[in-house]
Each structure stands twice: as C-alpha cells, then as structure tokens.
C-alpha positions as CSV (number, residue, x, y, z in Angstrom):
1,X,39.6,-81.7,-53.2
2,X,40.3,-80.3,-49.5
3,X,38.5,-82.0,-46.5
4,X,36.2,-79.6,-45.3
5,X,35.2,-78.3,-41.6
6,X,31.9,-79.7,-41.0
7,X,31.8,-77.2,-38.3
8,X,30.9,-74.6,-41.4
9,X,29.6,-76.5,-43.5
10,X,26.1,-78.0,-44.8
11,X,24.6,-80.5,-47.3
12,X,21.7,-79.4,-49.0
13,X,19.5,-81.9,-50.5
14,X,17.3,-80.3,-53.4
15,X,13.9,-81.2,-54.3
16,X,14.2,-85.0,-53.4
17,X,10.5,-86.0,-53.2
18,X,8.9,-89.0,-54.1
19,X,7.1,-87.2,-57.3
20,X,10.0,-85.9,-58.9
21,X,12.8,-88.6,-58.0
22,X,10.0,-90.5,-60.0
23,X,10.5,-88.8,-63.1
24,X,12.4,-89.6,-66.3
25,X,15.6,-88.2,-65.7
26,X,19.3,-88.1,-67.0
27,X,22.3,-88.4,-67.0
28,X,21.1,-90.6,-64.1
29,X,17.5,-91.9,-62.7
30,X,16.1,-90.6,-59.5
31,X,16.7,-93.9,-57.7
32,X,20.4,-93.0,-58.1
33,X,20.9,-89.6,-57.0
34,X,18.9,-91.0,-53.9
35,X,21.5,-93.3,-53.2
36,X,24.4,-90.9,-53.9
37,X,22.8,-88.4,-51.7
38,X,22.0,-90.4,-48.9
39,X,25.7,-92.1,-49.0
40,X,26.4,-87.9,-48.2
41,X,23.8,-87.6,-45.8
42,X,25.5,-90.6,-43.5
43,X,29.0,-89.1,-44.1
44,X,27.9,-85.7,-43.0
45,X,25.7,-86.8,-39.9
46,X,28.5,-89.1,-38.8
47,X,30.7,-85.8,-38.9
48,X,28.1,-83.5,-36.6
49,X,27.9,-81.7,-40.1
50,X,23.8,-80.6,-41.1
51,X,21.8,-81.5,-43.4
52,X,19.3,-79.3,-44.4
53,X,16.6,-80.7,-47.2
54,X,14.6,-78.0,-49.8
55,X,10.8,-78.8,-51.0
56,X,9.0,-77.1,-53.3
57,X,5.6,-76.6,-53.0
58,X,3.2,-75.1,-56.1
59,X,2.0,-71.9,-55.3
60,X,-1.6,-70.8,-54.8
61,X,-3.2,-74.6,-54.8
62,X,-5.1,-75.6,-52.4
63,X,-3.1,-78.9,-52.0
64,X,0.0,-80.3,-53.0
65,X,0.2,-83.2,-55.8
66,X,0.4,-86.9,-54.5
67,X,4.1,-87.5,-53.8
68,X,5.1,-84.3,-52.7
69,X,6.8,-85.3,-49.3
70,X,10.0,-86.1,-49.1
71,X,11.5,-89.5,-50.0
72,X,10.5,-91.9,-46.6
73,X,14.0,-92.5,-45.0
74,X,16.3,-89.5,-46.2
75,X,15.5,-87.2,-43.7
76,X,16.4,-87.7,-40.0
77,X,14.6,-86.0,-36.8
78,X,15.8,-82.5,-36.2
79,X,17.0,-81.9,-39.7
80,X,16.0,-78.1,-41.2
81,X,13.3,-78.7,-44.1
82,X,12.7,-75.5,-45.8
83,X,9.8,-75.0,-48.0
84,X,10.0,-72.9,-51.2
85,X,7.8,-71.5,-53.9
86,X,10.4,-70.9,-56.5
87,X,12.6,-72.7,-58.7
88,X,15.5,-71.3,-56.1
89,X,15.7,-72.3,-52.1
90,X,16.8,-68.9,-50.7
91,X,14.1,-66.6,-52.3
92,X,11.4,-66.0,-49.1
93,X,12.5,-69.0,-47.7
94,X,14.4,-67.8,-44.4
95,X,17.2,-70.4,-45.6
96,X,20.1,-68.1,-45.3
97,X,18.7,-67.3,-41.8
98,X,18.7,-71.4,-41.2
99,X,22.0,-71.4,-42.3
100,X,24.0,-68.7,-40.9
101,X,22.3,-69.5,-37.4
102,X,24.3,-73.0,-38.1
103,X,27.2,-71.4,-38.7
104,X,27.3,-72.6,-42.2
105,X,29.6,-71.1,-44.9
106,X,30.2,-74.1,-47.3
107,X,27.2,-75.9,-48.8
108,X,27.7,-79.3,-50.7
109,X,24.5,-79.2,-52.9
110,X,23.1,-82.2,-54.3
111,X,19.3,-83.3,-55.7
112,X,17.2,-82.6,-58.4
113,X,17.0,-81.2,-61.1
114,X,20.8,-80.2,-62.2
115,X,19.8,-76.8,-63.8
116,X,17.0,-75.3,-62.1
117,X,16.7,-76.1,-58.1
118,X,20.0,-77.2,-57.6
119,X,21.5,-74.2,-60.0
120,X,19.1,-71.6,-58.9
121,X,20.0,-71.8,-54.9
122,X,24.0,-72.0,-56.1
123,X,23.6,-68.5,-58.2
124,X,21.8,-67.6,-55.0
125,X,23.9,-69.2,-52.6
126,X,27.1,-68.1,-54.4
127,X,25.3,-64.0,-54.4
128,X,25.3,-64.3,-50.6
129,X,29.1,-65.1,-50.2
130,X,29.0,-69.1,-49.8
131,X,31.6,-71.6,-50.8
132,X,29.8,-74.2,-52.8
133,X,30.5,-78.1,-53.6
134,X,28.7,-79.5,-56.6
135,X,28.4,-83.3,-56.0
136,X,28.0,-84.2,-59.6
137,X,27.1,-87.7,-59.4
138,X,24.2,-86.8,-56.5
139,X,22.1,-85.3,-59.3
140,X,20.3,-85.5,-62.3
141,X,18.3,-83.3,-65.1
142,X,15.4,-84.0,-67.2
143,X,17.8,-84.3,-70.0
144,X,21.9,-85.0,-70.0
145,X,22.4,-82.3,-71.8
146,X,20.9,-79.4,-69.5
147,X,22.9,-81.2,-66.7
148,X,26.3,-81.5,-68.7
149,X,25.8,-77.5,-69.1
150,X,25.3,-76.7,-65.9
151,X,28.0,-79.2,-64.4
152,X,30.2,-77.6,-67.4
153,X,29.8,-74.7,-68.1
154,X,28.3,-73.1,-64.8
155,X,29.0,-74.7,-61.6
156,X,32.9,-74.5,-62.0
157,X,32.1,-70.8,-61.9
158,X,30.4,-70.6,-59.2
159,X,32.6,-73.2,-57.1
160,X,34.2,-76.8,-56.9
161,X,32.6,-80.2,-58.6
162,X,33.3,-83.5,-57.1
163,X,32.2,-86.8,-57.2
164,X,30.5,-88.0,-53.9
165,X,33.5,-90.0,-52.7
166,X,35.6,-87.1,-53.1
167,X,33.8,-84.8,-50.9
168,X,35.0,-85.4,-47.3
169,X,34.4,-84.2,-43.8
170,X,38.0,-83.5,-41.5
171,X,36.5,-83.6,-38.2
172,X,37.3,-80.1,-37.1
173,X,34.5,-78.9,-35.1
C-alpha cells in the first residue's frame, strides 16, 4: 500500500466508547481494536495528520447509558468529536463539513462495529467522493462472520484494506 499525504488525509475512530469496546465482540475483543487504533492515532498525530473520533448517542432519551464517553486516553485536546444519531457518521452530523474544512480527501476508518458504524460512514464516505483505508485489524463485529463479510465482500469495493502497520503517513504536508 502507498504512503499517504497526511496533508489530505484523516483517521476516523468509530464508536470507541467505553460501553461498546466492553462488549462481546469478534474476530477480535474491544481491548484490541483499542490498541490497534490508538497505535494509528500516534502514527497520524506524529504526521500533523487529524484524527477525528465518531459517538453515537441514542436518540430522544433523556440521557445517555453509563459508559457512553469515549475511551479515557484515545482522544487528544483539539481533536473533532462528532456526535451522531445513526448507525452512519455523516447523516446530520456536519462531518463532511469537519472534514473538507481540514482539507481531508482520504479517511483511514477504524472502530466498532465492522458492519454497521464503520460500514455505514464508508458507503457514505465513499457517496461523497472520498478515498477510504479499511484498517482491518483496528476493528471488530459482534460476530466474525458479519466482519469477514464486510472486510470481504464490501470494503474492497468501496476502497483499500490494510493491516495497521501497513497504513503509513509520507510526510508531505
């Protein structure tokens, strides 16, 4: 895989809150796509590259369920968090406006789960004219076999999978 121009492009960190990082996952637990993601998050801050996180948040309650923050230490002061009410992160979210006022035109996408956050912002992400990354290995599903699918079957139509140490930053501003 090509280095890419972290001038253009983001990492996008999916649903990584305490309360569903907690959950019984696979291919891979929680704990791991944490660590995967947050090897990405160092490579890409060290590269003046953005992060940008996505939360959901259950509509039409009058508070969120315990453990609905993001995980303590993965985000950084400054960083975008955009807050969404749908499986996807771009529907009413004002994250392509976050984006394109970064510049952005290549999102690495990483977080949970496989099939519905992290696929529903790519279909979106890909609708809007974005390149896309898939770092495989910095997510999970609530079963291996809806994230085999959608690493399988639909993310190599919608752009590249990688591994996490594949995925690299060239320094081009």
């Amino acid at each position: 895989m090509p280095s890419l121009d972290p001038g253009r492009t983001a990492l996008l960190l999916v649903d990584l809150m305490e309360r569903i990082v907690a959950l019984p996952l696979a291919p891979r637990p929680g704990t791991d796509v944490l660590a995967a993601a947050g090897r990405l998050a160092t490579a890409f801050r060290a590269a003046g590259a953005p992060v940008v996180h996505l939360r959901v948040e259950r509509p039409g309650v009058p508070a969120q369920p315990p453990g609905s923050d993001l995980v303590p230490d993965l985000l950084r002061a400054g960083e975008p968090v955009v807050v969404k009410r749908t499986i996807g992160g771009f529907q009413d979210t004002g994250l392509h406006e976050v984006l394109t006022g970064l510049g952005v035109r290549t999102l690495v996408l990483a977080g949970i789960a496989t099939n519905l956050g992290v696929e529903s912002t790519a279909r979106a992400a890909a609708d809007l004219g974005y390149e896309l990354v898939f770092a495989e290995d910095a997510m999970t599903a609530l079963t291996a076999d809806e994230h085999r699918a959608s690493v399988g079957l639909d993310f190599p139509r919608l752009g590249t999978v990688a591994t996490v140490p594949a995925i690299t930053l060239d320094g081009r501003g």
